[in-house]
C-alpha positions as YAML, in Angstrom:
chain: A
units: angstrom
residues:
- id: 1
  name: MET
  ca: [-11.60, -5.87, 47.88]
- id: 2
  name: SER
  ca: [-15.26, -5.84, 46.85]
- id: 3
  name: HIS
  ca: [-16.34, -6.56, 43.19]
- id: 4
  name: HIS
  ca: [-17.47, -2.92, 42.92]
- id: 5
  name: ALA
  ca: [-14.08, -1.59, 44.02]
- id: 6
  name: THR
  ca: [-12.35, -3.92, 41.61]
- id: 7
  name: ARG
  ca: [-14.46, -2.68, 38.75]
- id: 8
  name: LYS
  ca: [-13.56, 0.97, 39.63]
- id: 9
  name: ALA
  ca: [-9.86, 0.15, 39.60]
- id: 10
  name: GLN
  ca: [-10.20, -1.44, 36.16]
- id: 11
  name: VAL
  ca: [-11.90, 1.62, 34.81]
- id: 12
  name: ARG
  ca: [-9.28, 3.97, 36.14]
- id: 13
  name: SER
  ca: [-6.50, 1.89, 34.50]
- id: 14
  name: SER
  ca: [-8.21, 1.69, 31.05]
- id: 15
  name: PRO
  ca: [-6.61, 3.53, 28.16]
- id: 16
  name: ASN
  ca: [-8.04, 6.95, 27.28]
- id: 17
  name: ALA
  ca: [-8.09, 6.50, 23.47]
- id: 18
  name: SER
  ca: [-10.96, 4.50, 22.08]
- id: 19
  name: ALA
  ca: [-9.79, 4.73, 18.46]
- id: 20
  name: LEU
  ca: [-6.40, 5.61, 16.91]
- id: 21
  name: PRO
  ca: [-5.88, 7.13, 13.47]
- id: 22
  name: GLU
  ca: [-2.99, 4.63, 12.87]
- id: 23
  name: PHE
  ca: [-1.31, 1.90, 14.83]
- id: 24
  name: TYR
  ca: [2.49, 1.23, 14.73]
- id: 25
  name: GLY
  ca: [3.98, -1.64, 16.62]
- id: 26
  name: ASP
  ca: [7.52, -2.04, 17.87]
- id: 27
  name: PHE
  ca: [8.18, -5.54, 16.72]
- id: 28
  name: ILE
  ca: [8.31, -6.67, 13.07]
- id: 29
  name: LEU
  ca: [6.79, -10.13, 12.30]
- id: 30
  name: VAL
  ca: [7.46, -12.18, 9.26]
- id: 31
  name: ASN
  ca: [5.18, -15.22, 8.83]
- id: 32
  name: GLY
  ca: [4.24, -14.87, 12.53]
- id: 33
  name: LYS
  ca: [7.78, -14.76, 13.86]
- id: 34
  name: THR
  ca: [9.56, -11.74, 15.27]
- id: 35
  name: TRP
  ca: [12.73, -10.79, 13.24]
- id: 36
  name: PRO
  ca: [13.34, -14.27, 11.97]
- id: 37
  name: ILE
  ca: [16.56, -15.65, 10.42]
- id: 38
  name: LEU
  ca: [16.21, -17.76, 7.29]
- id: 39
  name: GLU
  ca: [18.94, -20.18, 6.41]
- id: 40
  name: VAL
  ca: [19.40, -20.34, 2.63]
- id: 41
  name: GLU
  ca: [21.54, -22.00, -0.03]
- id: 42
  name: PRO
  ca: [23.84, -19.85, -2.26]
- id: 43
  name: ARG
  ca: [21.24, -19.59, -5.06]
- id: 44
  name: GLN
  ca: [18.33, -17.41, -6.20]
- id: 45
  name: TYR
  ca: [15.16, -17.44, -4.12]
- id: 46
  name: ARG
  ca: [11.71, -16.17, -4.99]
- id: 47
  name: PHE
  ca: [9.61, -14.44, -2.34]
- id: 48
  name: ARG
  ca: [6.02, -13.50, -2.40]
- id: 49
  name: LEU
  ca: [5.60, -10.41, -0.17]
- id: 50
  name: VAL
  ca: [2.36, -9.06, 1.31]
- id: 51
  name: ASN
  ca: [2.35, -6.21, 3.78]
- id: 52
  name: GLY
  ca: [0.05, -7.22, 6.57]
- id: 53
  name: SER
  ca: [0.85, -4.42, 8.95]
- id: 54
  name: ASP
  ca: [-1.96, -2.17, 10.19]
- id: 55
  name: SER
  ca: [-0.43, 1.11, 9.11]
- id: 56
  name: ARG
  ca: [3.28, 0.79, 8.48]
- id: 57
  name: PHE
  ca: [4.84, 1.18, 5.11]
- id: 58
  name: TYR
  ca: [8.15, -0.58, 4.37]
- id: 59
  name: ASN
  ca: [10.93, 0.72, 2.18]
- id: 60
  name: MET
  ca: [13.20, -2.31, 2.04]
- id: 61
  name: SER
  ca: [16.77, -2.84, 1.04]
- id: 62
  name: LEU
  ca: [19.48, -5.46, 1.61]
- id: 63
  name: THR
  ca: [22.25, -4.59, 4.09]
- id: 64
  name: ASN
  ca: [24.90, -6.32, 1.92]
- id: 65
  name: GLY
  ca: [24.22, -3.85, -0.86]
- id: 66
  name: ASN
  ca: [22.84, -6.39, -3.28]
- id: 67
  name: MET
  ca: [20.08, -5.47, -5.77]
- id: 68
  name: ILE
  ca: [16.60, -6.92, -5.72]
- id: 69
  name: ALA
  ca: [14.70, -8.05, -8.83]
- id: 70
  name: VAL
  ca: [10.96, -7.27, -8.73]
- id: 71
  name: ILE
  ca: [9.05, -9.63, -11.05]
- id: 72
  name: GLY
  ca: [5.51, -9.25, -10.01]
- id: 73
  name: SER
  ca: [2.89, -7.03, -8.30]
- id: 74
  name: ASP
  ca: [-0.60, -7.49, -6.79]
- id: 75
  name: ASP
  ca: [-2.26, -9.26, -9.74]
- id: 76
  name: GLY
  ca: [0.55, -11.10, -11.48]
- id: 77
  name: LEU
  ca: [3.89, -10.92, -13.24]
- id: 78
  name: LEU
  ca: [5.32, -7.70, -14.57]
- id: 79
  name: PRO
  ca: [6.13, -7.58, -18.26]
- id: 80
  name: ASN
  ca: [9.88, -7.31, -17.40]
- id: 81
  name: ARG
  ca: [11.94, -7.70, -14.38]
- id: 82
  name: VAL
  ca: [12.82, -4.49, -12.49]
- id: 83
  name: ILE
  ca: [16.29, -4.34, -10.81]
- id: 84
  name: THR
  ca: [16.23, -2.04, -7.80]
- id: 85
  name: ASN
  ca: [18.02, -1.47, -4.50]
- id: 86
  name: THR
  ca: [14.77, -0.57, -2.65]
- id: 87
  name: VAL
  ca: [11.28, -1.99, -2.64]
- id: 88
  name: LEU
  ca: [8.38, 0.02, -1.26]
- id: 89
  name: LEU
  ca: [5.47, -1.97, 0.12]
- id: 90
  name: ALA
  ca: [2.35, -0.27, 1.52]
- id: 91
  name: PRO
  ca: [-0.28, -2.09, 3.66]
- id: 92
  name: GLY
  ca: [-2.12, -4.49, 1.51]
- id: 93
  name: GLU
  ca: [0.29, -4.37, -1.40]
- id: 94
  name: ARG
  ca: [1.93, -7.52, -2.79]
- id: 95
  name: LYS
  ca: [5.15, -7.95, -4.78]
- id: 96
  name: ASP
  ca: [7.11, -10.86, -6.13]
- id: 97
  name: ILE
  ca: [10.82, -10.49, -5.79]
- id: 98
  name: ILE
  ca: [14.00, -12.47, -6.50]
- id: 99
  name: ILE
  ca: [17.04, -12.33, -4.17]
- id: 100
  name: ASP
  ca: [20.25, -13.83, -5.40]
- id: 101
  name: PHE
  ca: [22.48, -15.41, -2.67]
- id: 102
  name: SER
  ca: [24.83, -17.18, -4.97]
- id: 103
  name: LYS
  ca: [27.77, -14.92, -4.21]
- id: 104
  name: ASP
  ca: [27.12, -14.63, -0.48]
- id: 105
  name: LYS
  ca: [28.11, -18.06, 0.86]
- id: 106
  name: GLY
  ca: [28.92, -17.97, 4.60]
- id: 107
  name: ARG
  ca: [27.52, -14.39, 4.99]
- id: 108
  name: THR
  ca: [24.63, -13.12, 7.17]
- id: 109
  name: PHE
  ca: [22.73, -10.00, 6.28]
- id: 110
  name: TYR
  ca: [19.18, -8.65, 6.56]
- id: 111
  name: ILE
  ca: [16.37, -6.68, 5.03]
- id: 112
  name: SER
  ca: [16.30, -3.14, 6.40]
- id: 113
  name: ASN
  ca: [13.46, -0.62, 6.46]
- id: 114
  name: ASN
  ca: [13.69, 3.17, 6.38]
- id: 115
  name: ALA
  ca: [10.09, 4.22, 5.73]
- id: 116
  name: LYS
  ca: [8.80, 6.86, 8.05]
- id: 117
  name: SER
  ca: [5.53, 6.58, 9.94]
- id: 118
  name: PRO
  ca: [3.13, 7.88, 8.87]
- id: 119
  name: TYR
  ca: [4.56, 7.63, 5.37]
- id: 120
  name: PRO
  ca: [6.20, 9.56, 3.83]
- id: 121
  name: ALA
  ca: [6.98, 12.35, 6.30]
- id: 122
  name: GLY
  ca: [6.35, 10.94, 9.81]
- id: 123
  name: ALA
  ca: [8.67, 9.66, 12.52]
- id: 124
  name: SER
  ca: [11.87, 7.89, 11.57]
- id: 125
  name: VAL
  ca: [12.28, 4.17, 12.31]
- id: 126
  name: ASP
  ca: [14.46, 2.89, 15.14]
- id: 127
  name: PRO
  ca: [17.40, 1.16, 13.42]
- id: 128
  name: LYS
  ca: [17.53, -1.44, 16.24]
- id: 129
  name: THR
  ca: [13.87, -2.44, 15.97]
- id: 130
  name: THR
  ca: [11.45, -1.24, 13.30]
- id: 131
  name: GLY
  ca: [14.44, -0.57, 10.92]
- id: 132
  name: LYS
  ca: [15.00, -4.37, 10.69]
- id: 133
  name: ILE
  ca: [12.66, -6.92, 9.08]
- id: 134
  name: MET
  ca: [14.43, -10.28, 8.85]
- id: 135
  name: ALA
  ca: [17.83, -11.81, 8.37]
- id: 136
  name: PHE
  ca: [19.29, -14.32, 5.88]
- id: 137
  name: LYS
  ca: [22.08, -16.71, 6.68]
- id: 138
  name: VAL
  ca: [23.72, -18.27, 3.59]
- id: 139
  name: SER
  ca: [24.74, -21.32, 5.45]
- id: 140
  name: LYS
  ca: [23.02, -24.24, 3.80]
- id: 141
  name: PRO
  ca: [25.09, -26.39, 1.39]
- id: 142
  name: LEU
  ca: [24.06, -25.99, -2.26]
- id: 143
  name: ASN
  ca: [21.75, -28.90, -3.33]
- id: 144
  name: THR
  ca: [23.33, -29.81, -6.67]
- id: 145
  name: ALA
  ca: [20.24, -31.98, -7.53]
- id: 146
  name: VAL
  ca: [18.23, -28.76, -7.93]
- id: 147
  name: PRO
  ca: [19.25, -26.78, -11.04]
- id: 148
  name: MET
  ca: [20.42, -23.25, -10.71]
- id: 149
  name: THR
  ca: [17.85, -20.73, -12.08]
- id: 150
  name: VAL
  ca: [18.34, -17.96, -14.59]
- id: 151
  name: LEU
  ca: [16.05, -14.97, -14.47]
- id: 152
  name: PRO
  ca: [14.90, -13.77, -17.86]
- id: 153
  name: THR
  ca: [15.85, -10.11, -18.56]
- id: 154
  name: THR
  ca: [12.67, -9.52, -20.62]
- id: 155
  name: SER
  ca: [9.24, -11.00, -21.48]
- id: 156
  name: LEU
  ca: [8.10, -12.53, -18.22]
- id: 157
  name: ARG
  ca: [4.54, -12.29, -19.59]
- id: 158
  name: PRO
  ca: [2.77, -11.00, -22.67]
- id: 159
  name: ALA
  ca: [2.81, -7.22, -23.07]
- id: 160
  name: ILE
  ca: [0.14, -5.42, -20.97]
- id: 161
  name: VAL
  ca: [-2.08, -3.35, -23.26]
- id: 162
  name: PRO
  ca: [-3.04, -0.04, -21.71]
- id: 163
  name: LEU
  ca: [-6.74, 0.27, -20.94]
- id: 164
  name: GLN
  ca: [-8.85, 2.79, -22.78]
- id: 165
  name: ALA
  ca: [-11.74, 4.59, -21.08]
- id: 166
  name: THR
  ca: [-15.26, 4.02, -22.27]
- id: 167
  name: THR
  ca: [-16.44, 7.09, -24.12]
- id: 168
  name: PRO
  ca: [-18.14, 9.45, -23.42]
- id: 169
  name: LEU
  ca: [-17.58, 8.75, -19.69]
- id: 170
  name: LEU
  ca: [-15.90, 11.59, -17.77]
- id: 171
  name: PRO
  ca: [-13.32, 10.76, -15.10]
- id: 172
  name: ARG
  ca: [-14.68, 10.45, -11.58]
- id: 173
  name: LYS
  ca: [-13.17, 13.09, -9.26]
- id: 174
  name: LEU
  ca: [-12.75, 11.73, -5.73]
- id: 175
  name: ILE
  ca: [-11.00, 12.84, -2.51]
- id: 176
  name: LEU
  ca: [-9.05, 11.39, 0.45]
- id: 177
  name: PHE
  ca: [-9.74, 13.69, 3.40]
- id: 178
  name: GLU
  ca: [-9.22, 13.75, 7.19]
- id: 179
  name: ARG
  ca: [-12.00, 15.18, 9.33]
- id: 180
  name: THR
  ca: [-13.08, 14.61, 12.97]
- id: 181
  name: ASP
  ca: [-16.02, 12.62, 14.35]
- id: 182
  name: GLN
  ca: [-18.48, 13.74, 17.10]
- id: 183
  name: TYR
  ca: [-15.98, 12.73, 19.75]
- id: 184
  name: GLY
  ca: [-13.11, 14.85, 18.26]
- id: 185
  name: ARG
  ca: [-11.23, 11.84, 16.95]
- id: 186
  name: LEU
  ca: [-9.42, 11.98, 13.59]
- id: 187
  name: LYS
  ca: [-11.62, 10.25, 10.92]
- id: 188
  name: PRO
  ca: [-9.90, 9.52, 7.58]
- id: 189
  name: SER
  ca: [-12.54, 9.50, 4.87]
- id: 190
  name: LEU
  ca: [-13.31, 9.07, 1.12]
- id: 191
  name: GLY
  ca: [-15.60, 11.23, -0.85]
- id: 192
  name: THR
  ca: [-16.15, 13.24, -4.01]
- id: 193
  name: VAL
  ca: [-14.67, 16.55, -5.06]
- id: 194
  name: ALA
  ca: [-18.18, 18.00, -5.48]
- id: 195
  name: ASP
  ca: [-19.88, 16.64, -2.33]
- id: 196
  name: GLY
  ca: [-16.99, 16.17, 0.13]
- id: 197
  name: ALA
  ca: [-16.30, 13.40, 2.58]
- id: 198
  name: MET
  ca: [-18.91, 10.72, 3.14]
- id: 199
  name: ASP
  ca: [-19.49, 7.85, 5.55]
- id: 200
  name: TYR
  ca: [-19.56, 4.14, 4.42]
- id: 201
  name: MET
  ca: [-23.33, 3.75, 4.90]
- id: 202
  name: GLU
  ca: [-24.30, 6.87, 2.84]
- id: 203
  name: ALA
  ca: [-25.75, 6.20, -0.60]
- id: 204
  name: PRO
  ca: [-23.16, 4.96, -3.15]
- id: 205
  name: THR
  ca: [-21.67, 7.69, -5.41]
- id: 206
  name: GLU
  ca: [-19.45, 5.34, -7.56]
- id: 207
  name: MET
  ca: [-21.81, 3.06, -9.59]
- id: 208
  name: PRO
  ca: [-20.05, 1.89, -12.70]
- id: 209
  name: ILE
  ca: [-22.09, 0.24, -15.46]
- id: 210
  name: GLN
  ca: [-21.05, -3.34, -15.94]
- id: 211
  name: GLY
  ca: [-18.49, -3.68, -18.71]
- id: 212
  name: THR
  ca: [-17.36, -0.03, -18.77]
- id: 213
  name: THR
  ca: [-13.84, 1.19, -18.31]
- id: 214
  name: GLU
  ca: [-13.50, 4.21, -16.00]
- id: 215
  name: ILE
  ca: [-10.76, 6.67, -15.12]
- id: 216
  name: TRP
  ca: [-10.73, 7.82, -11.45]
- id: 217
  name: GLU
  ca: [-8.92, 10.92, -10.33]
- id: 218
  name: VAL
  ca: [-8.22, 10.63, -6.66]
- id: 219
  name: TYR
  ca: [-7.12, 13.93, -4.92]
- id: 220
  name: ASN
  ca: [-5.25, 13.29, -1.73]
- id: 221
  name: GLU
  ca: [-6.04, 16.27, 0.49]
- id: 222
  name: THR
  ca: [-4.29, 14.70, 3.58]
- id: 223
  name: MET
  ca: [-0.72, 14.95, 4.83]
- id: 224
  name: ASP
  ca: [-0.02, 11.17, 4.46]
- id: 225
  name: ALA
  ca: [0.16, 8.59, 1.72]
- id: 226
  name: HIS
  ca: [-2.77, 6.09, 1.47]
- id: 227
  name: PRO
  ca: [-2.73, 2.73, -0.29]
- id: 228
  name: ILE
  ca: [-6.15, 2.83, -2.11]
- id: 229
  name: HIS
  ca: [-7.60, -0.60, -3.00]
- id: 230
  name: LEU
  ca: [-10.54, -1.40, -5.40]
- id: 231
  name: HIS
  ca: [-12.22, -4.73, -5.00]
- id: 232
  name: SER
  ca: [-12.81, -7.09, -7.89]
- id: 233
  name: VAL
  ca: [-10.84, -5.21, -10.51]
- id: 234
  name: ALA
  ca: [-7.32, -5.03, -11.86]
- id: 235
  name: MET
  ca: [-6.18, -1.46, -12.29]
- id: 236
  name: GLN
  ca: [-3.55, 0.41, -14.26]
- id: 237
  name: ILE
  ca: [-2.03, 3.70, -13.08]
- id: 238
  name: ILE
  ca: [-1.96, 6.53, -15.63]
- id: 239
  name: ASP
  ca: [0.03, 9.09, -13.73]
- id: 240
  name: ARG
  ca: [0.24, 11.26, -10.55]
- id: 241
  name: GLN
  ca: [0.42, 15.07, -10.46]
- id: 242
  name: LYS
  ca: [0.72, 17.72, -7.80]
- id: 243
  name: PHE
  ca: [-2.29, 20.05, -7.40]
- id: 244
  name: SER
  ca: [-3.51, 23.03, -5.46]
- id: 245
  name: ALA
  ca: [-7.13, 23.73, -4.48]
- id: 246
  name: THR
  ca: [-9.40, 25.58, -2.09]
- id: 247
  name: ILE
  ca: [-10.50, 22.79, 0.33]
- id: 248
  name: ASP
  ca: [-13.42, 23.16, 2.79]
- id: 249
  name: PRO
  ca: [-11.88, 22.39, 6.18]
- id: 250
  name: ILE
  ca: [-15.07, 20.73, 7.36]
- id: 251
  name: ASN
  ca: [-15.97, 18.34, 4.64]
- id: 252
  name: GLY
  ca: [-13.17, 18.49, 2.16]
- id: 253
  name: LYS
  ca: [-15.09, 19.76, -0.84]
- id: 254
  name: ALA
  ca: [-12.51, 21.03, -3.34]
- id: 255
  name: THR
  ca: [-12.83, 24.09, -5.61]
- id: 256
  name: ASN
  ca: [-10.38, 26.06, -7.78]
- id: 257
  name: ILE
  ca: [-8.37, 22.87, -8.49]
- id: 258
  name: LYS
  ca: [-5.14, 23.69, -10.37]
- id: 259
  name: LEU
  ca: [-2.62, 21.09, -11.56]
- id: 260
  name: VAL
  ca: [0.98, 21.90, -10.74]
- id: 261
  name: GLY
  ca: [3.96, 20.81, -12.78]
- id: 262
  name: LYS
  ca: [4.15, 17.87, -15.09]
- id: 263
  name: PRO
  ca: [2.46, 14.49, -14.63]
- id: 264
  name: ILE
  ca: [4.59, 11.95, -12.81]
- id: 265
  name: LEU
  ca: [4.71, 8.67, -14.69]
- id: 266
  name: PRO
  ca: [4.41, 5.40, -12.74]
- id: 267
  name: LEU
  ca: [7.42, 3.61, -11.42]
- id: 268
  name: ALA
  ca: [8.71, 0.61, -13.37]
- id: 269
  name: ASP
  ca: [7.34, -1.90, -10.77]
- id: 270
  name: GLU
  ca: [3.88, -0.20, -10.86]
- id: 271
  name: LYS
  ca: [3.37, -1.06, -14.56]
- id: 272
  name: GLY
  ca: [1.77, -4.43, -13.98]
- id: 273
  name: TRP
  ca: [-1.83, -5.31, -13.08]
- id: 274
  name: LYS
  ca: [-2.57, -4.04, -9.55]
- id: 275
  name: ASP
  ca: [-5.53, -3.54, -7.22]
- id: 276
  name: THR
  ca: [-3.77, -1.22, -4.73]
- id: 277
  name: TYR
  ca: [-1.88, 1.98, -5.48]
- id: 278
  name: VAL
  ca: [-0.11, 4.36, -3.16]
- id: 279
  name: MET
  ca: [-1.60, 7.81, -3.38]
- id: 280
  name: TYR
  ca: [0.67, 10.57, -2.13]
- id: 281
  name: PRO
  ca: [-0.22, 13.79, -0.22]
- id: 282
  name: GLY
  ca: [-0.90, 16.77, -2.37]
- id: 283
  name: GLU
  ca: [-1.16, 14.68, -5.55]
- id: 284
  name: VAL
  ca: [-4.02, 13.51, -7.79]
- id: 285
  name: THR
  ca: [-3.53, 9.86, -8.83]
- id: 286
  name: ARG
  ca: [-5.15, 8.76, -12.05]
- id: 287
  name: ILE
  ca: [-6.18, 5.12, -12.29]
- id: 288
  name: ILE
  ca: [-8.17, 3.17, -14.90]
- id: 289
  name: ALA
  ca: [-10.13, -0.06, -14.49]
- id: 290
  name: THR
  ca: [-12.74, -2.19, -16.20]
- id: 291
  name: PHE
  ca: [-15.72, -3.10, -14.07]
- id: 292
  name: ASN
  ca: [-16.80, -6.32, -15.71]
- id: 293
  name: LEU
  ca: [-18.50, -8.16, -12.87]
- id: 294
  name: PRO
  ca: [-22.14, -7.66, -11.73]
- id: 295
  name: GLY
  ca: [-22.98, -6.44, -8.33]
- id: 296
  name: MET
  ca: [-21.60, -3.91, -5.74]
- id: 297
  name: TYR
  ca: [-17.95, -2.89, -5.61]
- id: 298
  name: VAL
  ca: [-16.00, -1.56, -2.64]
- id: 299
  name: TRP
  ca: [-13.01, 0.82, -2.57]
- id: 300
  name: HIS
  ca: [-11.12, 1.81, 0.54]
- id: 301
  name: CYS
  ca: [-7.75, 2.66, 2.11]
- id: 302
  name: HIS
  ca: [-5.80, -0.46, 2.92]
- id: 303
  name: ILE
  ca: [-4.45, 1.01, 6.18]
- id: 304
  name: LEU
  ca: [-6.43, -1.15, 8.52]
- id: 305
  name: SER
  ca: [-7.20, 1.54, 11.10]
- id: 306
  name: HIS
  ca: [-8.45, 3.67, 8.28]
- id: 307
  name: GLU
  ca: [-10.78, 1.20, 6.64]
- id: 308
  name: ASP
  ca: [-12.02, 0.11, 10.05]
- id: 309
  name: ASN
  ca: [-12.89, 3.73, 10.81]
- id: 310
  name: GLU
  ca: [-14.91, 4.11, 7.60]
- id: 311
  name: MET
  ca: [-12.36, 5.23, 5.10]
- id: 312
  name: MET
  ca: [-14.34, 2.95, 2.75]
- id: 313
  name: ARG
  ca: [-17.16, 3.44, 0.27]
...
């Protein structure tokens, strides 16, 4: 076969899609291994979690029914431990957790996942593949030379003082919007309520003065949740709230905004210092941060396919 004919065959077998709005794999990796099994002692273990998946959210629980203690988030310890049976982790989010294996000697169980893709209303996971993350085998003998640990019930760190906005600054009103590019591909975007969606290389619209504390109101006009990340700051969430609006279908400009129902207070494990917050469809999420470093800042969606496709400002 000639070189020319070979090239034509390669072109015909190439995939049609040049960019995908999200990417979901079929195999779950933990520390580079597919569905690993970790042998542990019957004691407490601390795990530092980071979601490195392109687009997949994880809503995790233990198949033996045990509770999980969340003790930290993106930027440090929580004020108090949070005992829960599920832990939600969006792309780019980090959490510190404690799992107690002391009463599970000889047992094997795993971390399951039931988060739909896209989150929160997409396709269900396959319980045989994407519904499993990793297994624990409580098979190692207890090393009595290492003391057993006790998790404090309160005061993991000094109390976190709520930030106060610099007056007379008004909240920034921003949007998450999905439009299409010149090739008809879905293009998740950031922008402002007044001016609509914008590209990354357009002139900056968020230019905080160094040392000021700002409130951002981020209106999610899309059908999916987005983990929104601000560089170089530690944020606090104020609340979330449903909203209705007249939205321009081309550029996402929002008018006639009306808040619906009561504000939704943050979950207990969201009350620490964070740099990434999940922003749900049809809701405005209010965050507050102090911009105390000189220079340019970046904010973006932490779904990798979104930030790579200019959902970044």
